Coordinates of C-alpha atoms and ligand atoms in Angstrom, one line a residue:
M1 CA 23.7 4.0 -13.1
S2 CA 25.3 3.7 -16.5
Q3 CA 25.1 0.6 -18.5
T4 CA 21.7 -1.9 -18.9
E5 CA 22.7 -5.2 -19.5
E6 CA 20.2 -7.3 -22.0
L7 CA 20.0 -10.7 -20.7
S8 CA 19.0 -14.0 -22.1
T9 CA 16.7 -16.5 -20.3
S10 CA 19.2 -18.9 -19.8
P11 CA 19.7 -20.1 -16.2
E12 CA 22.6 -18.1 -15.7
D13 CA 21.0 -14.9 -16.8
I14 CA 18.1 -15.3 -14.8
D15 CA 20.1 -15.9 -11.7
R16 CA 22.1 -12.8 -12.5
A17 CA 18.9 -11.1 -12.7
A18 CA 17.7 -12.5 -9.7
A19 CA 21.2 -11.3 -8.2
H20 CA 20.6 -7.9 -9.1
L21 CA 17.0 -7.8 -7.6
R22 CA 18.5 -9.1 -4.1
A23 CA 20.8 -6.0 -4.4
G24 CA 18.6 -3.5 -4.8
R25 CA 18.6 -2.6 -8.2
L26 CA 16.0 -2.6 -11.0
V27 CA 15.5 -5.6 -13.5
A28 CA 13.3 -5.3 -16.3
F29 CA 11.4 -8.7 -17.1
P30 CA 8.9 -10.0 -19.1
T31 CA 5.0 -10.9 -18.5
E32 CA 2.3 -12.2 -20.6
T33 CA 0.4 -8.5 -20.2
V34 CA 3.6 -5.9 -20.9
Y35 CA 7.5 -6.2 -19.3
G36 CA 7.6 -5.1 -15.8
L37 CA 10.4 -3.0 -14.2
G38 CA 11.0 -4.9 -11.0
A39 CA 12.6 -4.4 -7.8
D40 CA 12.3 -5.9 -4.4
A41 CA 9.3 -5.1 -2.9
R42 CA 10.8 -5.1 0.5
D43 CA 13.4 -2.7 -0.3
D44 CA 12.3 0.8 0.3
R45 CA 15.0 2.3 -1.6
A46 CA 15.0 0.1 -4.4
V47 CA 11.0 0.4 -4.6
A48 CA 11.7 4.4 -4.7
G49 CA 14.3 3.3 -8.1
I50 CA 11.3 2.2 -9.8
F51 CA 9.4 6.0 -9.7
E52 CA 12.9 7.5 -10.5
A53 CA 13.9 5.2 -13.5
K54 CA 10.0 6.1 -14.7
A55 CA 10.2 9.8 -14.0
R56 CA 6.4 9.1 -12.2
P57 CA 5.7 12.6 -11.0
A58 CA 3.4 10.8 -8.4
F59 CA 3.8 7.4 -5.9
N60 CA 0.7 5.1 -7.4
P61 CA 0.8 1.7 -5.4
L62 CA 2.4 -0.8 -7.5
I63 CA 1.3 -4.3 -7.8
V64 CA 3.7 -6.9 -6.2
H65 CA 4.3 -10.3 -8.4
V66 CA 4.6 -13.4 -6.5
A67 CA 5.7 -16.9 -7.5
D68 CA 2.6 -19.0 -6.3
R69 CA -0.4 -18.4 -4.2
A70 CA 1.3 -19.2 -0.7
A71 CA 3.4 -16.4 -1.3
A72 CA 0.4 -13.8 -2.0
A73 CA -0.9 -15.7 1.4
A74 CA 1.7 -14.3 2.8
L75 CA 1.5 -11.0 2.2
V76 CA -1.9 -10.6 2.1
E77 CA -5.3 -11.7 4.3
W78 CA -6.1 -14.4 1.7
S79 CA -10.1 -15.3 1.2
D80 CA -12.1 -17.4 -0.1
A81 CA -13.2 -15.5 -3.1
A82 CA -9.0 -14.8 -3.5
E83 CA -8.6 -18.5 -3.2
A84 CA -11.7 -19.3 -5.9
L85 CA -10.2 -16.4 -8.1
A86 CA -6.4 -17.7 -7.8
G87 CA -7.6 -21.1 -8.7
A88 CA -9.5 -20.2 -12.0
F89 CA -7.2 -17.5 -13.5
W90 CA -3.6 -17.7 -11.6
P91 CA -1.0 -17.9 -13.1
G92 CA -2.5 -15.4 -15.5
P93 CA -3.7 -11.2 -15.7
L94 CA -5.8 -11.0 -13.0
T95 CA -4.4 -8.6 -9.9
L96 CA -6.3 -9.1 -6.8
V97 CA -6.3 -5.9 -4.0
L98 CA -6.6 -7.5 -0.6
P99 CA -6.0 -6.3 3.0
L100 CA -2.3 -5.9 3.7
R101 CA -1.3 -8.0 6.1
R102 CA 0.6 -6.2 9.2
D103 CA 3.6 -8.8 8.9
A104 CA 3.7 -8.5 5.3
G105 CA 7.3 -6.5 5.1
I106 CA 6.0 -4.3 1.8
S107 CA 7.7 -1.0 1.4
K108 CA 5.3 1.5 2.8
L109 CA 6.5 3.2 -1.1
A110 CA 5.1 0.6 -2.7
T111 CA 1.9 0.2 -1.4
A112 CA 1.6 4.2 -1.2
G113 CA 0.9 3.9 2.1
L114 CA -2.8 2.0 1.6
D115 CA -3.8 -0.8 3.9
T116 CA -4.0 -2.9 0.8
L117 CA -2.0 -4.4 -1.6
A118 CA -2.5 -5.6 -5.2
V119 CA -1.2 -9.1 -5.8
R120 CA -0.5 -11.0 -9.1
M121 CA 1.2 -14.1 -9.9
P122 CA 2.1 -13.6 -13.9
A123 CA 1.8 -16.7 -16.3
H124 CA 4.9 -16.1 -18.6
P125 CA 7.5 -18.7 -17.7
V126 CA 10.6 -16.3 -17.8
A127 CA 8.9 -13.8 -15.0
R128 CA 7.9 -17.0 -12.7
T129 CA 11.5 -18.7 -13.1
L130 CA 13.1 -15.0 -12.4
L131 CA 10.4 -15.0 -9.0
A132 CA 11.2 -18.3 -7.9
A133 CA 15.0 -17.4 -8.3
F134 CA 14.6 -14.7 -6.3
G135 CA 12.9 -16.3 -3.9
G136 CA 10.8 -12.8 -2.7
P137 CA 7.7 -10.2 -3.7
V138 CA 8.6 -8.3 -6.3
A139 CA 6.9 -4.9 -7.3
A140 CA 6.4 -4.2 -11.1
P141 CA 4.8 -1.3 -12.9
S142 CA 4.7 -1.3 -16.2
A143 CA 8.8 -0.9 -17.7
N144 CA 7.8 2.2 -19.2
R145 CA 9.1 6.1 -18.6
S146 CA 5.7 7.6 -17.4
G147 CA 3.8 8.8 -19.7
R148 CA 4.6 6.8 -22.6
I149 CA 3.7 3.2 -23.8
S150 CA 3.9 -0.3 -22.2
P151 CA 6.5 -2.2 -23.6
T152 CA 5.8 -5.4 -25.2
R153 CA 9.4 -6.0 -26.3
A154 CA 12.8 -6.0 -24.5
A155 CA 13.4 -3.4 -27.3
H156 CA 10.9 -1.3 -25.8
V157 CA 12.4 -1.1 -22.9
M158 CA 16.1 -0.5 -23.4
R159 CA 14.6 2.6 -25.4
D160 CA 12.9 3.9 -23.2
L161 CA 14.9 3.2 -19.7
E162 CA 18.4 2.0 -21.2
G163 CA 21.2 3.5 -18.6
R164 CA 18.5 3.9 -16.0
I165 CA 18.1 0.1 -14.6
A166 CA 20.5 -2.5 -14.0
A167 CA 19.2 -5.1 -16.8
V168 CA 16.5 -6.2 -19.1
V169 CA 15.2 -9.9 -19.4
A170 CA 14.7 -10.4 -23.3
G171 CA 12.1 -13.1 -23.2
G172 CA 10.1 -12.3 -26.6
P173 CA 6.8 -10.5 -27.0
S174 CA 4.0 -10.0 -24.4
E175 CA 1.2 -12.2 -25.6
V176 CA -1.5 -10.3 -23.9
G177 CA -0.1 -6.6 -24.5
L178 CA -2.5 -5.1 -22.0
E179 CA -2.0 -4.4 -18.3
S180 CA -3.8 -7.3 -16.0
T181 CA -7.2 -6.7 -14.8
I182 CA -7.2 -5.6 -11.4
L183 CA -10.0 -6.8 -9.0
G184 CA -10.5 -5.1 -5.2
L185 CA -11.3 -7.4 -3.0
S186 CA -11.4 -5.6 0.3
G187 CA -14.8 -4.8 -0.1
P188 CA -17.5 -5.8 -2.8
P189 CA -15.6 -7.5 -5.6
T190 CA -15.3 -4.1 -7.7
L191 CA -13.9 -3.9 -11.0
L192 CA -10.5 -1.5 -10.4
R193 CA -9.2 -1.7 -14.1
P194 CA -10.3 -3.5 -16.8
G195 CA -7.6 -5.9 -18.5
G196 CA -8.3 -9.2 -20.4
I197 CA -10.0 -11.0 -18.3
S198 CA -13.7 -9.8 -18.1
A199 CA -16.0 -8.9 -15.1
G200 CA -18.5 -11.6 -16.7
E201 CA -15.7 -14.5 -16.7
I202 CA -14.8 -13.0 -12.7
S203 CA -18.1 -12.9 -11.6
A204 CA -19.3 -16.8 -13.3
A205 CA -16.1 -18.3 -11.4
L206 CA -17.0 -16.1 -7.8
G207 CA -20.5 -17.3 -8.6
Q208 CA -21.4 -13.6 -7.7
P209 CA -21.7 -10.6 -9.1
V210 CA -18.8 -7.9 -9.7
A211 CA -19.2 -4.0 -9.8
E212 CA -17.4 -2.4 -12.3
R213 CA -16.0 1.4 -11.9
A214 CA -15.1 3.6 -14.8
A215 CA -11.9 2.6 -16.1
N216 CA -10.4 6.7 -15.4
A217 CA -12.1 6.7 -12.2
A218 CA -10.3 3.2 -11.2
I219 CA -7.0 4.5 -12.4
S220 CA -7.1 7.4 -10.5
A221 CA -8.9 6.5 -7.4
P222 CA -5.8 5.1 -5.3
G223 CA -3.7 7.6 -4.1
Q224 CA -5.6 10.5 -5.0
T225 CA -9.1 10.1 -3.0
A226 CA -10.4 8.3 0.0
S227 CA -7.9 6.0 1.0
H228 CA -4.2 7.8 -0.1
Y229 CA -2.0 8.0 3.7
A230 CA -2.8 11.5 5.3
P231 CA -1.0 11.3 8.8
V232 CA -3.0 12.4 11.6
A233 CA -0.7 15.2 12.7
R234 CA -1.4 18.6 10.5
V235 CA 1.6 18.8 7.6
R236 CA 2.9 22.1 7.0
L237 CA 5.4 21.9 3.7
D238 CA 8.1 24.0 2.6
A239 CA 9.1 25.1 6.1
T240 CA 12.3 27.2 6.5
E241 CA 11.5 27.8 10.6
W242 CA 10.4 25.6 13.1
R243 CA 7.1 26.7 15.5
K244 CA 7.0 25.2 18.9
D245 CA 5.2 21.5 19.2
E246 CA 5.7 20.7 15.5
A247 CA 7.6 17.8 14.5
R248 CA 10.8 18.8 12.1
L249 CA 11.2 16.6 8.8
G250 CA 14.0 17.9 7.2
F251 CA 16.0 17.7 4.0
G252 CA 19.5 18.5 3.6
R253 CA 21.4 20.0 6.2
V254 CA 19.0 21.1 9.1
A255 CA 18.5 20.6 12.3
C256 CA 15.7 18.3 12.4
D257 CA 13.9 15.5 14.3
L258 CA 14.2 13.1 11.3
N259 CA 15.8 14.2 7.9
L260 CA 14.4 12.7 4.5
S261 CA 17.9 12.8 3.3
A262 CA 21.1 15.0 5.2
S263 CA 23.1 14.7 2.0
G264 CA 20.4 16.2 -0.2
D265 CA 19.6 13.0 -2.4
L266 CA 16.2 12.6 -3.5
R267 CA 16.1 8.8 -4.0
E268 CA 17.0 8.3 -0.3
A269 CA 14.3 10.8 0.5
A270 CA 11.8 9.3 -1.8
A271 CA 12.5 5.7 0.4
N272 CA 12.4 7.7 3.9
L273 CA 9.0 9.4 3.2
F274 CA 6.6 7.3 4.1
A275 CA 8.3 5.4 7.5
H276 CA 9.3 8.8 8.5
L277 CA 6.0 10.3 8.3
H278 CA 4.6 7.2 10.4
A279 CA 7.3 7.9 13.0
L280 CA 6.9 11.4 13.3
D281 CA 3.1 11.0 13.4
E282 CA 3.2 8.0 16.2
S283 CA 5.4 10.0 18.3
G284 CA 1.8 12.2 18.8
A285 CA 3.1 15.6 17.9
P286 CA 0.0 17.7 16.8
A287 CA 1.9 19.3 13.6
I288 CA 4.5 17.6 11.3
A289 CA 6.8 20.6 9.5
V290 CA 8.6 19.7 6.3
S291 CA 11.7 21.4 4.9
P292 CA 11.5 22.4 1.2
V293 CA 12.2 19.6 -1.3
P294 CA 13.3 20.4 -4.4
R295 CA 11.0 20.2 -7.1
R296 CA 12.7 18.4 -9.8
G297 CA 13.2 14.4 -10.8
L298 CA 12.3 12.5 -7.9
G299 CA 11.6 15.6 -5.8
L300 CA 8.3 16.2 -7.6
A301 CA 6.9 12.8 -7.1
I302 CA 7.8 13.5 -3.1
N303 CA 6.1 16.8 -3.4
D304 CA 3.1 15.5 -4.5
R305 CA 2.5 12.9 -1.8
L306 CA 3.4 15.6 0.6
A307 CA 0.8 17.9 -0.8
R308 CA -2.0 15.3 -0.6
A309 CA -0.8 14.8 3.0
A310 CA -0.8 18.3 3.6
A311 CA -4.3 18.9 2.0
P312 CA -7.3 20.3 4.0
R313 CA -8.9 17.2 5.0
G314 CA -12.6 16.9 3.5
P315 CA -15.1 14.1 5.2
D316 CA -13.7 11.7 2.1
T317 CA -9.7 12.0 3.1
Ligands
TXA1 O1 -0.1 -6.5 -16.3 C1 -0.1 -6.0 -15.4 O2 -0.5 -5.7 -14.1 C2 1.4 -5.2 -15.4 C3 2.5 -6.4 -15.4 C4 4.1 -5.4 -15.2 O3 2.6 -7.0 -14.3 N1 1.9 -3.9 -13.7 C5 1.1 -2.7 -13.5 O4 1.5 -2.5 -12.7 O5 0.1 -2.5 -14.6 P1 1.3 -0.9 -12.4 O6 1.6 0.1 -11.7 O7 1.0 0.1 -13.7 O8 -0.3 -0.6 -12.0 C6 -0.8 -0.2 -10.8 C7 -2.3 0.4 -10.7 C8 -2.3 1.4 -9.6 O9 -2.0 2.3 -10.7 C9 -3.4 1.3 -9.2 O10 -4.3 1.6 -10.3 C10 -3.6 -0.3 -9.1 O11 -2.8 -0.7 -9.8 N2 -3.3 -0.6 -7.3 C11 -2.0 -1.4 -7.0 N3 -2.4 -0.8 -5.8 C12 -3.2 -1.0 -5.4 C13 -4.5 -1.1 -4.1 N4 -3.8 -1.5 -3.1 N5 -5.9 -0.4 -4.4 C14 -6.4 -0.5 -5.7 N6 -5.4 -0.3 -6.7 C15 -4.3 -0.2 -6.6
MG2 MG1 1.7 2.0 -16.6

């Protein structure tokens, strides 16, 4: 990718941004919390592009942004609690984590293979117009390089991501400036990330208490402990020869059962990773052997994910 276009909030430019998303390209856009780096949440390759552009070393699950409640209910198992909270706080800076619907069609890279999904309906008028114009779910983390500060202006996005994404819609400063509150609703209501909406406000709207989790524990939990995706089969990494009975997950020019990318393209490999692990797991092989994947660029995140899949299984993994 060479040029990043700065788009205005005119109807023509919003249509152009939506067309980029439809084509699997990345578009940064304003929300009331921070600018998000958006991609079609159903498109593995587009979602892989988010991790690549951010140079994120791990595949954290992403928040999927929707235009309205009906769009959220098509992706997750909607509940009375979700209805009450959406009624009170949507559109706005509250993200709800709910059980993923089987027919949701969301990229496994966006969910990090979890069986839950974080959904949010943003309040920013430009975000809402873009979501409506695109007409589908948009995965969007904050539009900054990994390890840098979240952007609250288009200029911040440009500083970090110019030349790495197709476009940024310049919609003025984000009002909240802090990422959304994340509430887990797949079990007892649990605050997973503090944000602009407090636990007290949430429990008042719900009519029941909300459990709180330490902020740092909340951020590191997904993808790192109990709920991360691990195949049933044992996983052997950096395999340069294949053993009998192993399913073979290749990378580059190797004979194998499934190839992450025969041409050695890391973005393609990231896009295929979860789907291929699932497919080989479902084949019933007792073990999956994986070719070495280079530890650079997106390869760092791929290796992070593979290492988790291969880690010894404790009682809580
Ligand atoms: O305000 C916001 O939420 C911004 C704007 C752009 O909407 N987005 C944002 O996304 O902060 P991101 O990717 O930085 O935050 C994603 C975090 C993950 O690191 C994880 O903590 C949590 O959301 N998360 C996502 N999916 C989850 C899941 N299924 N279960 C638990 N936590 C989840
Ligand atoms: Mg962030």
